[in-house]
């Protein structure tokens, strides 16, 4: 389903209403119309997915969701399943974002279940991993992230790996304005890649690995030039049409 192109994904988090979504995408779409050679997607809140799907129809920008429940249907009040998202035209779904791990009780176990639920419905899970600042300072960042990757993906069939995206989002870089350095990013991307290939061998090369954490128009070009980076997950800057369009139009010379 994925084609290996870089992915630029905007995570709106808990921002915007449906009418604001329609207006925003009306502003964004002309700005990214000429951008080719990369996949672009936006992840609005659930309540805005229908409006966003309508606004994006016929465009090159894909629809993403911010979470999914692990069962397909049943007595799970308040939950949204992968088939429901699929029917709305959703293509990608963020799974295991650190804000959900922190505030909504997400664990490596629920992340794994959600990855499998997404794959069953032909959605592309975007699995978020990343260490706390304390882990980085104490030299445990690689171990923490390797463990998250392993536990999220261990039940994945090798044939599904081309439909998996992993996003490395160091928690200390999210919403702080402290982007990780290109060498930190390249280093952790190599760790993630080696963990995936240790478990799955050659087919692991099909997994796309993104970076997220204070990505802005000022930092995107150097981030995309870092070895191993195959796209970005953008929070705050994805809420500003001009900034997100500039990020989507990154240049690596
Ligand atoms: P910021 O770009 O606002 O740091 O957020 C990153 C993020 O959490 C994307 O999922």
Coordinates of N, CA and C and ligand atoms in Angstrom, one line a residue:
X1 N 0.8 -1.2 0.0 CA 0.0 0.0 0.0 C 0.9 1.3 0.0
X2 N 1.9 1.3 0.8 CA 2.8 2.4 0.8 C 3.8 2.2 -0.4
X3 N 4.4 3.3 -0.8 CA 5.2 3.2 -1.9 C 6.7 3.6 -1.6
X4 N 6.9 3.7 -0.3 CA 8.3 4.1 0.1 C 8.7 5.5 0.0
X5 N 7.8 6.4 -0.5 CA 8.1 7.8 -0.6 C 8.1 8.4 0.8
X6 N 8.9 9.5 1.0 CA 8.8 10.2 2.3 C 7.4 10.6 2.6
X7 N 7.1 10.6 3.9 CA 5.7 10.9 4.4 C 5.8 12.2 5.3
X8 N 5.0 13.1 4.9 CA 4.9 14.4 5.7 C 3.5 14.3 6.3
X9 N 3.4 14.1 7.7 CA 2.1 13.9 8.3 C 1.9 15.0 9.4
X10 N 0.8 15.7 9.3 CA 0.5 16.7 10.3 C -0.5 16.2 11.3
X11 N 0.0 16.2 12.6 CA -0.9 15.7 13.7 C -1.5 17.0 14.4
X12 N -2.8 17.2 14.2 CA -3.4 18.4 14.7 C -3.7 18.3 16.2
X13 N -3.5 17.1 16.8 CA -3.9 16.9 18.2 C -5.3 17.3 18.4
X14 N -5.6 17.9 19.6 CA -6.9 18.3 20.0 C -7.2 19.7 19.6
X15 N -7.2 20.0 18.3 CA -7.4 21.3 17.8 C -8.4 21.2 16.6
X16 N -9.2 22.2 16.5 CA -10.1 22.5 15.4 C -11.5 21.7 15.5
X17 N -12.5 22.5 14.9 CA -13.8 21.9 14.7 C -14.0 21.6 13.3
X18 N -15.1 20.9 12.9 CA -15.3 20.6 11.5 C -15.3 21.8 10.6
X19 N -16.0 22.9 11.0 CA -16.0 24.1 10.1 C -14.6 24.7 10.0
X20 N -13.9 24.7 11.1 CA -12.5 25.2 11.0 C -11.6 24.3 10.1
X21 N -11.9 23.0 10.1 CA -11.2 22.1 9.3 C -11.4 22.4 7.8
X22 N -12.6 22.6 7.4 CA -12.9 22.9 6.0 C -12.2 24.2 5.6
X23 N -12.3 25.2 6.4 CA -11.6 26.5 6.1 C -10.1 26.3 5.9
X24 N -9.5 25.6 6.9 CA -8.1 25.4 6.9 C -7.6 24.6 5.7
X25 N -8.3 23.5 5.3 CA -7.9 22.7 4.2 C -8.1 23.5 2.9
X26 N -9.1 24.4 2.9 CA -9.3 25.2 1.7 C -8.1 26.1 1.5
X27 N -7.5 26.5 2.6 CA -6.3 27.4 2.5 C -5.0 26.5 2.2
X28 N -4.9 25.3 2.8 CA -3.7 24.5 2.6 C -3.6 23.9 1.2
X29 N -4.7 23.4 0.7 CA -4.6 22.6 -0.5 C -3.9 23.3 -1.7
X30 N -4.3 24.5 -2.0 CA -3.6 25.2 -3.1 C -2.1 25.4 -2.8
X31 N -1.7 25.5 -1.6 CA -0.3 25.7 -1.2 C 0.5 24.5 -1.5
X32 N -0.1 23.3 -1.5 CA 0.7 22.0 -1.6 C 0.4 21.4 -3.0
X33 N -0.3 22.1 -3.8 CA -0.8 21.4 -5.1 C 0.4 21.0 -6.0
X34 N 1.4 21.8 -6.0 CA 2.5 21.5 -6.9 C 3.6 20.6 -6.3
X35 N 3.4 20.2 -5.1 CA 4.5 19.4 -4.4 C 4.3 17.9 -4.8
X36 N 5.4 17.4 -5.3 CA 5.3 16.0 -5.7 C 6.5 15.2 -5.1
X37 N 6.4 13.9 -5.3 CA 7.5 13.0 -4.8 C 7.5 12.7 -3.3
X38 N 6.4 13.0 -2.7 CA 6.3 12.7 -1.2 C 4.8 12.5 -0.9
X39 N 4.5 11.7 0.1 CA 3.1 11.6 0.6 C 2.9 12.6 1.6
X40 N 1.7 13.3 1.5 CA 1.3 14.3 2.5 C 0.0 13.9 3.1
X41 N -0.1 14.0 4.4 CA -1.4 13.6 5.1 C -1.6 14.5 6.3
X42 N -2.9 14.6 6.7 CA -3.2 15.4 7.9 C -4.1 14.5 8.8
X43 N -3.8 14.6 10.1 CA -4.6 13.8 11.1 C -5.4 14.8 12.0
X44 N -6.6 15.1 11.6 CA -7.5 15.9 12.4 C -8.1 15.1 13.6
X45 N -8.8 15.7 14.5 CA -9.5 14.9 15.5 C -10.6 14.1 14.8
X46 N -11.1 13.1 15.5 CA -12.2 12.2 15.0 C -13.4 13.0 14.4
X47 N -13.8 14.0 15.2 CA -15.0 14.8 14.8 C -14.8 15.5 13.5
X48 N -13.6 15.7 13.1 CA -13.3 16.5 11.8 C -13.0 15.6 10.7
X49 N -13.0 14.2 10.9 CA -12.5 13.4 9.8 C -13.5 13.4 8.6
X50 N -14.8 13.5 8.8 CA -15.7 13.5 7.7 C -15.5 14.8 6.9
X51 N -15.5 15.9 7.6 CA -15.3 17.2 6.9 C -14.0 17.2 6.2
X52 N -12.9 16.7 6.8 CA -11.6 16.7 6.2 C -11.6 15.8 4.9
X53 N -12.3 14.6 5.0 CA -12.3 13.7 3.9 C -13.0 14.4 2.7
X54 N -14.1 15.1 3.0 CA -14.8 15.9 2.0 C -13.9 16.9 1.3
X55 N -13.2 17.7 2.1 CA -12.3 18.8 1.6 C -11.2 18.2 0.8
X56 N -10.7 17.0 1.2 CA -9.5 16.4 0.6 C -9.8 15.6 -0.7
X57 N -11.1 15.4 -0.9 CA -11.5 14.5 -2.1 C -10.9 15.1 -3.4
X58 N -10.2 14.2 -4.1 CA -9.6 14.6 -5.4 C -8.3 15.2 -5.2
X59 N -7.8 15.4 -4.0 CA -6.5 16.1 -3.8 C -5.4 15.0 -3.6
X60 N -4.2 15.4 -3.5 CA -3.1 14.4 -3.3 C -2.8 14.3 -1.8
X61 N -3.6 15.0 -0.9 CA -3.3 14.9 0.5 C -4.2 13.8 1.1
X62 N -3.6 12.9 1.9 CA -4.4 11.8 2.5 C -4.9 12.1 3.9
X63 N -5.9 11.3 4.3 CA -6.5 11.5 5.6 C -5.9 10.5 6.6
X64 N -5.6 11.0 7.8 CA -5.1 10.2 8.9 C -5.9 10.4 10.1
X65 N -5.9 9.4 11.0 CA -6.5 9.5 12.3 C -5.5 9.5 13.4
X66 N -5.8 10.0 14.6 CA -4.9 10.1 15.7 C -4.8 8.9 16.6
X67 N -5.8 8.0 16.4 CA -5.8 6.8 17.3 C -6.8 5.8 16.7
X68 N -6.8 4.6 17.3 CA -7.8 3.6 16.9 C -7.9 2.6 18.0
X69 N -9.1 2.0 18.2 CA -9.3 1.0 19.2 C -8.9 -0.3 18.6
X70 N -8.6 -1.3 19.4 CA -8.0 -2.6 18.9 C -9.0 -3.6 18.5
X71 N -10.3 -3.5 18.9 CA -11.3 -4.4 18.4 C -12.1 -3.8 17.2
X72 N -12.6 -4.6 16.4 CA -13.3 -4.1 15.2 C -14.7 -3.6 15.5
X73 N -15.4 -4.2 16.5 CA -16.7 -3.7 16.9 C -17.0 -4.3 18.2
X74 N -18.1 -3.8 18.8 CA -18.5 -4.4 20.1 C -18.9 -3.4 21.1
X75 N -19.1 -3.8 22.4 CA -19.5 -3.0 23.5 C -18.3 -2.3 24.1
X76 N -17.9 -1.3 23.4 CA -16.7 -0.5 23.8 C -17.0 1.0 23.7
X77 N -17.8 1.5 24.7 CA -18.3 2.8 24.6 C -17.3 3.9 24.4
X78 N -17.5 4.7 23.4 CA -16.6 5.8 23.2 C -15.4 5.4 22.2
X79 N -15.3 4.1 21.9 CA -14.2 3.7 21.0 C -14.5 3.8 19.5
X80 N -13.5 4.0 18.8 CA -13.6 4.0 17.3 C -12.7 3.0 16.7
X81 N -13.3 2.1 15.8 CA -12.5 1.0 15.3 C -11.9 1.3 13.9
X82 N -11.0 0.4 13.5 CA -10.3 0.6 12.3 C -11.2 0.5 11.1
X83 N -12.2 -0.4 11.0 CA -13.1 -0.5 9.9 C -13.9 0.8 9.8
X84 N -14.3 1.5 10.9 CA -15.0 2.7 10.9 C -14.1 3.8 10.2
X85 N -12.8 3.8 10.5 CA -11.9 4.8 9.9 C -11.8 4.5 8.5
X86 N -11.6 3.3 8.2 CA -11.4 2.9 6.8 C -12.6 3.3 5.9
X87 N -13.8 3.2 6.4 CA -15.0 3.6 5.7 C -15.0 5.1 5.4
X88 N -14.4 5.8 6.3 CA -14.4 7.3 6.1 C -13.3 7.8 5.1
X89 N -12.5 6.8 4.6 CA -11.4 7.2 3.7 C -10.1 7.5 4.4
X90 N -10.0 7.1 5.6 CA -8.7 7.2 6.3 C -7.7 6.3 5.8
X91 N -6.4 6.7 5.6 CA -5.4 5.9 5.1 C -4.3 5.5 6.2
X92 N -4.0 6.5 7.0 CA -3.0 6.3 8.1 C -3.6 6.5 9.4
X93 N -3.1 5.8 10.4 CA -3.5 6.0 11.8 C -2.3 6.1 12.7
X94 N -2.3 7.1 13.5 CA -1.2 7.3 14.5 C -1.5 6.3 15.7
X95 N -0.5 5.6 16.1 CA -0.7 4.7 17.2 C 0.4 4.9 18.2
X96 N 0.0 4.9 19.5 CA 1.0 5.0 20.6 C 1.7 6.3 20.7
X97 N 1.0 7.4 20.4 CA 1.7 8.7 20.6 C 2.0 8.9 22.0
X98 N 3.1 9.6 22.3 CA 3.5 9.7 23.8 C 2.5 10.4 24.6
X99 N 1.7 11.3 24.0 CA 0.6 12.0 24.7 C -0.5 11.0 25.1
X100 N -0.7 10.0 24.3 CA -1.7 9.0 24.7 C -1.1 8.0 25.7
X101 N 0.2 7.7 25.6 CA 0.9 6.9 26.6 C 0.8 7.6 27.9
X102 N 1.0 8.9 27.9 CA 1.0 9.7 29.2 C -0.4 9.9 29.8
X103 N -1.4 10.3 28.9 CA -2.7 10.7 29.5 C -3.8 9.7 29.3
X104 N -3.6 8.7 28.4 CA -4.7 7.8 28.1 C -4.4 6.3 28.4
X105 N -3.3 6.1 29.1 CA -3.0 4.7 29.6 C -2.6 3.8 28.4
X106 N -2.1 4.4 27.4 CA -1.6 3.5 26.3 C -0.3 2.8 26.7
X107 N -0.2 1.5 26.4 CA 1.0 0.7 26.7 C 1.5 0.1 25.5
X108 N 2.7 -0.5 25.6 CA 3.3 -1.2 24.5 C 2.3 -2.3 24.0
X109 N 1.6 -2.9 25.0 CA 0.7 -4.0 24.7 C -0.5 -3.5 23.8
X110 N -1.1 -2.4 24.3 CA -2.2 -1.8 23.5 C -1.8 -1.3 22.1
X111 N -0.5 -0.8 22.1 CA 0.0 -0.3 20.8 C 0.1 -1.5 19.8
X112 N 0.6 -2.6 20.3 CA 0.7 -3.8 19.5 C -0.7 -4.2 18.9
X113 N -1.7 -4.3 19.8 CA -3.0 -4.7 19.4 C -3.6 -3.7 18.4
X114 N -3.3 -2.4 18.6 CA -3.8 -1.4 17.6 C -3.1 -1.5 16.3
X115 N -1.8 -1.8 16.3 CA -1.1 -2.0 15.0 C -1.8 -3.1 14.2
X116 N -2.1 -4.2 14.9 CA -2.7 -5.3 14.2 C -4.1 -5.0 13.7
X117 N -4.9 -4.2 14.5 CA -6.2 -3.8 14.1 C -6.2 -2.9 12.9
X118 N -5.2 -2.0 12.9 CA -5.1 -1.1 11.7 C -4.8 -1.9 10.4
X119 N -3.8 -2.9 10.6 CA -3.4 -3.7 9.4 C -4.6 -4.5 8.9
X120 N -5.4 -5.0 9.8 CA -6.6 -5.8 9.3 C -7.5 -5.0 8.5
X121 N -7.6 -3.7 8.7 CA -8.5 -2.8 8.0 C -7.8 -2.1 6.8
X122 N -6.6 -2.6 6.5 CA -5.8 -1.9 5.4 C -5.5 -0.5 5.7
X123 N -5.3 -0.1 7.0 CA -4.8 1.2 7.3 C -3.3 1.0 7.6
X124 N -2.6 2.1 7.4 CA -1.2 2.2 7.7 C -0.9 2.7 9.1
X125 N -0.5 1.9 10.0 CA -0.2 2.4 11.4 C 1.1 3.2 11.4
X126 N 1.0 4.4 12.1 CA 2.2 5.2 12.3 C 2.5 5.1 13.8
X127 N 3.5 4.2 14.0 CA 3.8 3.8 15.4 C 4.8 4.8 16.0
X128 N 4.3 5.4 17.1 CA 5.2 6.4 17.7 C 6.0 5.8 18.8
X129 N 7.3 6.1 18.8 CA 8.2 5.7 19.8 C 9.1 6.9 20.2
X130 N 9.7 6.8 21.4 CA 10.6 7.9 21.8 C 10.8 7.9 23.3
X131 N 12.0 8.4 23.6 CA 12.4 8.3 25.0 C 12.2 9.6 25.8
X132 N 12.0 9.5 27.1 CA 12.0 10.6 28.0 C 13.4 11.2 28.1
X133 N 13.4 12.5 28.5 CA 14.7 13.2 28.6 C 15.7 12.4 29.6
X134 N 15.1 11.9 30.7 CA 15.9 11.2 31.7 C 16.6 10.0 31.1
X135 N 15.9 9.3 30.2 CA 16.5 8.1 29.6 C 17.7 8.5 28.7
X136 N 17.5 9.7 28.0 CA 18.6 10.1 27.1 C 19.8 10.5 28.0
X137 N 19.5 11.3 29.0 CA 20.6 11.7 29.9 C 21.4 10.6 30.5
X138 N 20.6 9.5 30.9 CA 21.3 8.4 31.5 C 21.8 7.3 30.5
X139 N 21.7 7.7 29.2 CA 22.3 6.7 28.2 C 21.4 5.5 27.9
X140 N 20.1 5.6 28.3 CA 19.3 4.4 28.0 C 18.3 4.6 26.8
X141 N 18.5 5.7 26.1 CA 17.6 6.0 25.0 C 17.4 4.9 24.0
X142 N 18.6 4.4 23.6 CA 18.6 3.3 22.6 C 17.8 2.1 23.1
X143 N 18.0 1.7 24.3 CA 17.4 0.5 24.9 C 15.9 0.7 25.0
X144 N 15.5 1.9 25.4 CA 14.0 2.2 25.5 C 13.4 2.1 24.2
X145 N 13.9 2.8 23.2 CA 13.3 2.8 21.9 C 13.3 1.5 21.2
X146 N 14.4 0.8 21.3 CA 14.4 -0.6 20.7 C 13.3 -1.5 21.3
X147 N 13.1 -1.4 22.6 CA 12.1 -2.1 23.3 C 10.7 -1.7 22.8
X148 N 10.4 -0.5 22.6 CA 9.1 0.0 22.1 C 8.9 -0.5 20.7
X149 N 9.9 -0.5 19.9 CA 9.8 -0.9 18.5 C 9.5 -2.4 18.5
X150 N 10.3 -3.2 19.2 CA 10.1 -4.6 19.3 C 8.7 -5.0 19.7
X151 N 8.2 -4.4 20.8 CA 6.9 -4.8 21.4 C 5.8 -4.4 20.5
X152 N 5.9 -3.3 19.8 CA 4.9 -2.8 18.9 C 4.7 -3.7 17.7
X153 N 5.9 -4.2 17.2 CA 5.8 -4.9 15.9 C 6.0 -6.4 15.9
X154 N 6.2 -7.0 17.1 CA 6.6 -8.4 17.1 C 5.6 -9.3 16.5
X155 N 4.3 -9.0 16.5 CA 3.3 -9.9 15.9 C 3.1 -9.6 14.4
X156 N 3.8 -8.7 13.8 CA 3.5 -8.3 12.5 C 4.1 -9.3 11.5
X157 N 3.3 -9.7 10.5 CA 3.7 -10.6 9.5 C 4.7 -9.8 8.5
X158 N 5.8 -10.5 8.1 CA 6.7 -9.8 7.3 C 6.1 -9.1 6.1
X159 N 5.1 -9.7 5.5 CA 4.4 -9.1 4.3 C 3.7 -7.8 4.6
X160 N 3.4 -7.6 5.9 CA 2.8 -6.3 6.3 C 3.7 -5.2 6.5
X161 N 5.0 -5.4 6.5 CA 6.0 -4.4 7.0 C 6.0 -3.2 6.0
X162 N 5.7 -3.4 4.8 CA 5.7 -2.3 3.8 C 4.5 -1.4 4.1
X163 N 3.6 -1.8 5.0 CA 2.5 -0.9 5.4 C 2.6 -0.4 6.8
X164 N 3.8 -0.4 7.3 CA 4.1 0.1 8.6 C 5.0 1.4 8.5
X165 N 4.7 2.3 9.4 CA 5.5 3.5 9.5 C 5.8 3.6 11.0
X166 N 7.1 3.9 11.3 CA 7.5 4.1 12.7 C 7.9 5.6 12.8
X167 N 7.5 6.3 13.8 CA 7.8 7.7 14.0 C 8.6 7.8 15.3
X168 N 9.9 8.3 15.1 CA 10.7 8.5 16.3 C 10.5 9.9 16.8
X169 N 9.8 10.0 18.0 CA 9.5 11.3 18.6 C 10.0 11.4 20.0
X170 N 11.2 11.9 20.2 CA 11.8 12.0 21.5 C 10.9 12.9 22.3
X171 N 10.5 12.5 23.5 CA 9.4 13.2 24.3 C 9.9 14.6 24.6
X172 N 11.2 14.8 24.9 CA 11.7 16.1 25.3 C 11.7 17.1 24.1
X173 N 11.5 16.6 22.9 CA 11.5 17.5 21.7 C 10.1 17.8 21.3
X174 N 9.1 17.2 21.9 CA 7.7 17.5 21.5 C 7.1 18.7 22.1
X175 N 6.8 19.7 21.2 CA 6.1 20.9 21.7 C 7.1 21.8 22.6
X176 N 8.4 21.6 22.5 CA 9.3 22.3 23.3 C 10.1 23.3 22.5
X177 N 10.1 23.2 21.2 CA 11.0 24.0 20.4 C 12.4 23.5 20.4
X178 N 12.7 22.3 21.0 CA 14.0 21.8 21.1 C 14.1 20.6 20.1
X179 N 14.3 20.9 18.9 CA 14.4 19.8 17.9 C 15.7 19.0 18.2
X180 N 15.6 17.7 18.0 CA 16.8 16.8 18.2 C 17.8 17.2 17.1
X181 N 19.1 17.0 17.3 CA 20.1 17.4 16.3 C 20.0 16.4 15.2
X182 N 20.5 16.8 14.0 CA 20.5 15.8 12.9 C 21.3 14.5 13.3
X183 N 22.4 14.7 14.1 CA 23.1 13.5 14.4 C 22.4 12.6 15.4
X184 N 21.7 13.2 16.4 CA 20.8 12.4 17.3 C 19.8 11.7 16.5
X185 N 19.2 12.4 15.5 CA 18.1 11.8 14.7 C 18.6 10.6 13.9
X186 N 19.7 10.9 13.2 CA 20.3 9.8 12.4 C 20.7 8.6 13.2
X187 N 21.3 8.9 14.4 CA 21.7 7.8 15.3 C 20.5 7.0 15.7
X188 N 19.4 7.6 16.1 CA 18.3 6.8 16.6 C 17.6 6.1 15.4
X189 N 17.6 6.7 14.3 CA 17.0 6.1 13.1 C 17.8 4.8 12.8
X190 N 19.1 4.9 12.9 CA 19.9 3.7 12.7 C 19.6 2.6 13.7
X191 N 19.4 3.0 14.9 CA 19.0 2.0 16.0 C 17.7 1.3 15.7
X192 N 16.7 2.2 15.3 CA 15.4 1.6 15.0 C 15.5 0.7 13.8
X193 N 16.2 1.1 12.8 CA 16.4 0.3 11.6 C 17.0 -1.1 11.9
X194 N 18.1 -1.0 12.8 CA 18.8 -2.2 13.1 C 17.9 -3.2 13.9
X195 N 17.0 -2.6 14.8 CA 16.1 -3.4 15.6 C 15.1 -4.1 14.6
X196 N 14.6 -3.4 13.7 CA 13.6 -3.9 12.8 C 14.2 -5.1 12.0
X197 N 15.4 -4.8 11.5 CA 16.1 -5.8 10.6 C 16.6 -7.0 11.4
X198 N 16.9 -6.8 12.7 CA 17.3 -7.9 13.6 C 16.1 -8.9 13.7
X199 N 14.9 -8.3 13.9 CA 13.7 -9.1 14.1 C 13.2 -9.7 12.8
X200 N 13.2 -8.9 11.7 CA 12.5 -9.3 10.5 C 13.5 -9.6 9.3
X201 N 14.7 -9.3 9.5 CA 15.6 -9.4 8.3 C 15.3 -8.5 7.2
X202 N 15.6 -8.9 6.0 CA 15.5 -8.0 4.8 C 14.2 -7.3 4.6
X203 N 13.0 -8.0 4.8 CA 11.7 -7.3 4.6 C 11.5 -6.1 5.5
X204 N 12.3 -6.0 6.6 CA 12.2 -4.9 7.5 C 12.6 -3.6 6.9
X205 N 13.4 -3.6 5.8 CA 13.8 -2.4 5.1 C 12.6 -1.7 4.5
X206 N 11.4 -2.3 4.4 CA 10.3 -1.7 3.8 C 9.6 -0.7 4.8
X207 N 9.9 -0.8 6.1 CA 9.3 0.1 7.1 C 9.8 1.5 6.9
X208 N 8.9 2.5 6.8 CA 9.4 3.9 6.8 C 9.6 4.4 8.2
X209 N 10.6 5.1 8.4 CA 10.9 5.7 9.7 C 11.0 7.2 9.6
X210 N 10.1 7.9 10.4 CA 9.9 9.3 10.4 C 10.6 9.9 11.7
X211 N 10.7 11.2 11.7 CA 11.1 12.0 12.9 C 10.0 12.9 13.3
X212 N 9.8 13.1 14.5 CA 8.8 14.1 15.0 C 9.3 14.8 16.3
X213 N 9.0 16.1 16.4 CA 9.4 16.8 17.6 C 9.9 18.2 17.2
X214 N 9.0 19.2 17.3 CA 9.4 20.6 17.0 C 9.9 20.8 15.6
X215 N 9.3 20.1 14.7 CA 9.7 20.3 13.3 C 9.1 21.6 12.8
X216 N 9.9 22.4 12.2 CA 9.4 23.8 11.7 C 9.9 24.0 10.3
X217 N 9.5 25.1 9.6 CA 10.0 25.4 8.3 C 11.5 25.6 8.4
X218 N 12.0 26.1 9.6 CA 13.4 26.4 9.7 C 14.3 25.2 9.9
X219 N 13.7 24.1 10.3 CA 14.5 22.9 10.6 C 14.3 21.8 9.6
X220 N 13.2 21.9 8.8 CA 12.8 20.7 8.0 C 13.9 20.2 7.0
X221 N 14.6 21.2 6.4 CA 15.5 20.7 5.3 C 16.7 20.0 5.9
X222 N 17.2 20.4 7.1 CA 18.3 19.6 7.7 C 17.8 18.3 8.2
X223 N 16.6 18.3 8.7 CA 16.1 17.0 9.3 C 15.9 16.0 8.1
X224 N 15.4 16.4 7.0 CA 15.1 15.5 5.9 C 16.5 15.0 5.3
X225 N 17.5 15.9 5.5 CA 18.8 15.5 5.0 C 19.5 14.5 5.9
X226 N 19.1 14.3 7.1 CA 19.7 13.4 8.0 C 19.6 11.9 7.5
X227 N 20.7 11.2 7.6 CA 20.6 9.8 7.1 C 19.5 9.0 7.7
X228 N 18.7 8.3 6.9 CA 17.7 7.4 7.4 C 16.3 8.0 7.6
X229 N 16.2 9.3 7.5 CA 14.9 10.0 7.8 C 14.0 9.9 6.5
X230 N 12.9 9.3 6.7 CA 12.0 9.1 5.5 C 10.7 9.9 5.7
X231 N 10.7 11.0 6.4 CA 9.6 11.8 6.6 C 9.5 12.4 8.0
X232 N 8.4 13.2 8.2 CA 8.3 13.8 9.6 C 6.8 13.8 10.0
X233 N 6.7 13.8 11.3 CA 5.4 13.9 12.0 C 5.4 15.3 12.7
X234 N 4.5 16.1 12.3 CA 4.6 17.5 12.6 C 3.4 17.9 13.5
X235 N 3.6 18.5 14.6 CA 2.5 18.9 15.5 C 2.2 20.4 15.3
X236 N 2.7 21.2 16.2 CA 2.3 22.6 16.2 C 2.3 23.3 14.8
X237 N 3.4 23.1 14.0 CA 3.6 23.8 12.8 C 2.6 23.3 11.7
X238 N 1.9 22.1 12.0 CA 0.9 21.6 11.0 C -0.4 22.4 11.1
X239 N -0.5 23.2 12.1 CA -1.7 24.0 12.3 C -1.7 25.3 11.6
X240 N -0.5 25.6 11.0 CA -0.4 26.8 10.2 C -0.2 26.5 8.7
X241 N -1.1 26.9 7.9 CA -1.1 26.4 6.5 C 0.3 26.7 5.8
X242 N 0.8 27.9 6.0 CA 2.0 28.3 5.3 C 3.2 27.5 5.8
X243 N 3.2 27.3 7.1 CA 4.3 26.5 7.7 C 4.2 25.0 7.2
X244 N 3.0 24.4 7.3 CA 2.9 23.0 6.9 C 3.3 22.9 5.4
X245 N 2.8 23.8 4.6 CA 3.1 23.7 3.1 C 4.6 23.8 2.9
X246 N 5.3 24.7 3.6 CA 6.8 24.8 3.5 C 7.5 23.5 3.9
X247 N 7.0 22.9 5.0 CA 7.5 21.6 5.5 C 7.3 20.6 4.4
X248 N 6.1 20.5 3.8 CA 5.8 19.5 2.8 C 6.7 19.7 1.6
X249 N 7.1 21.0 1.3 CA 7.9 21.3 0.2 C 9.4 21.3 0.5
X250 N 9.8 20.5 1.5 CA 11.2 20.5 2.0 C 12.1 20.2 0.8
X251 N 13.3 20.8 0.9 CA 14.3 20.6 -0.1 C 15.6 20.0 0.5
X252 N 16.1 18.9 -0.1 CA 17.3 18.3 0.3 C 18.3 18.5 -0.9
X253 N 19.2 19.4 -0.7 CA 20.1 19.7 -1.9 C 21.4 18.8 -1.8
Ligands
LIG1 P1 5.4 19.4 17.8 O1 5.7 19.4 16.3 O2 4.4 20.4 18.2 O3 6.6 19.3 18.7 O4 4.7 18.0 18.1 C1 5.3 16.8 17.6 C2 4.3 15.7 17.7 O5 4.0 15.3 18.8 C3 3.7 15.2 16.5 O6 3.0 14.0 16.7

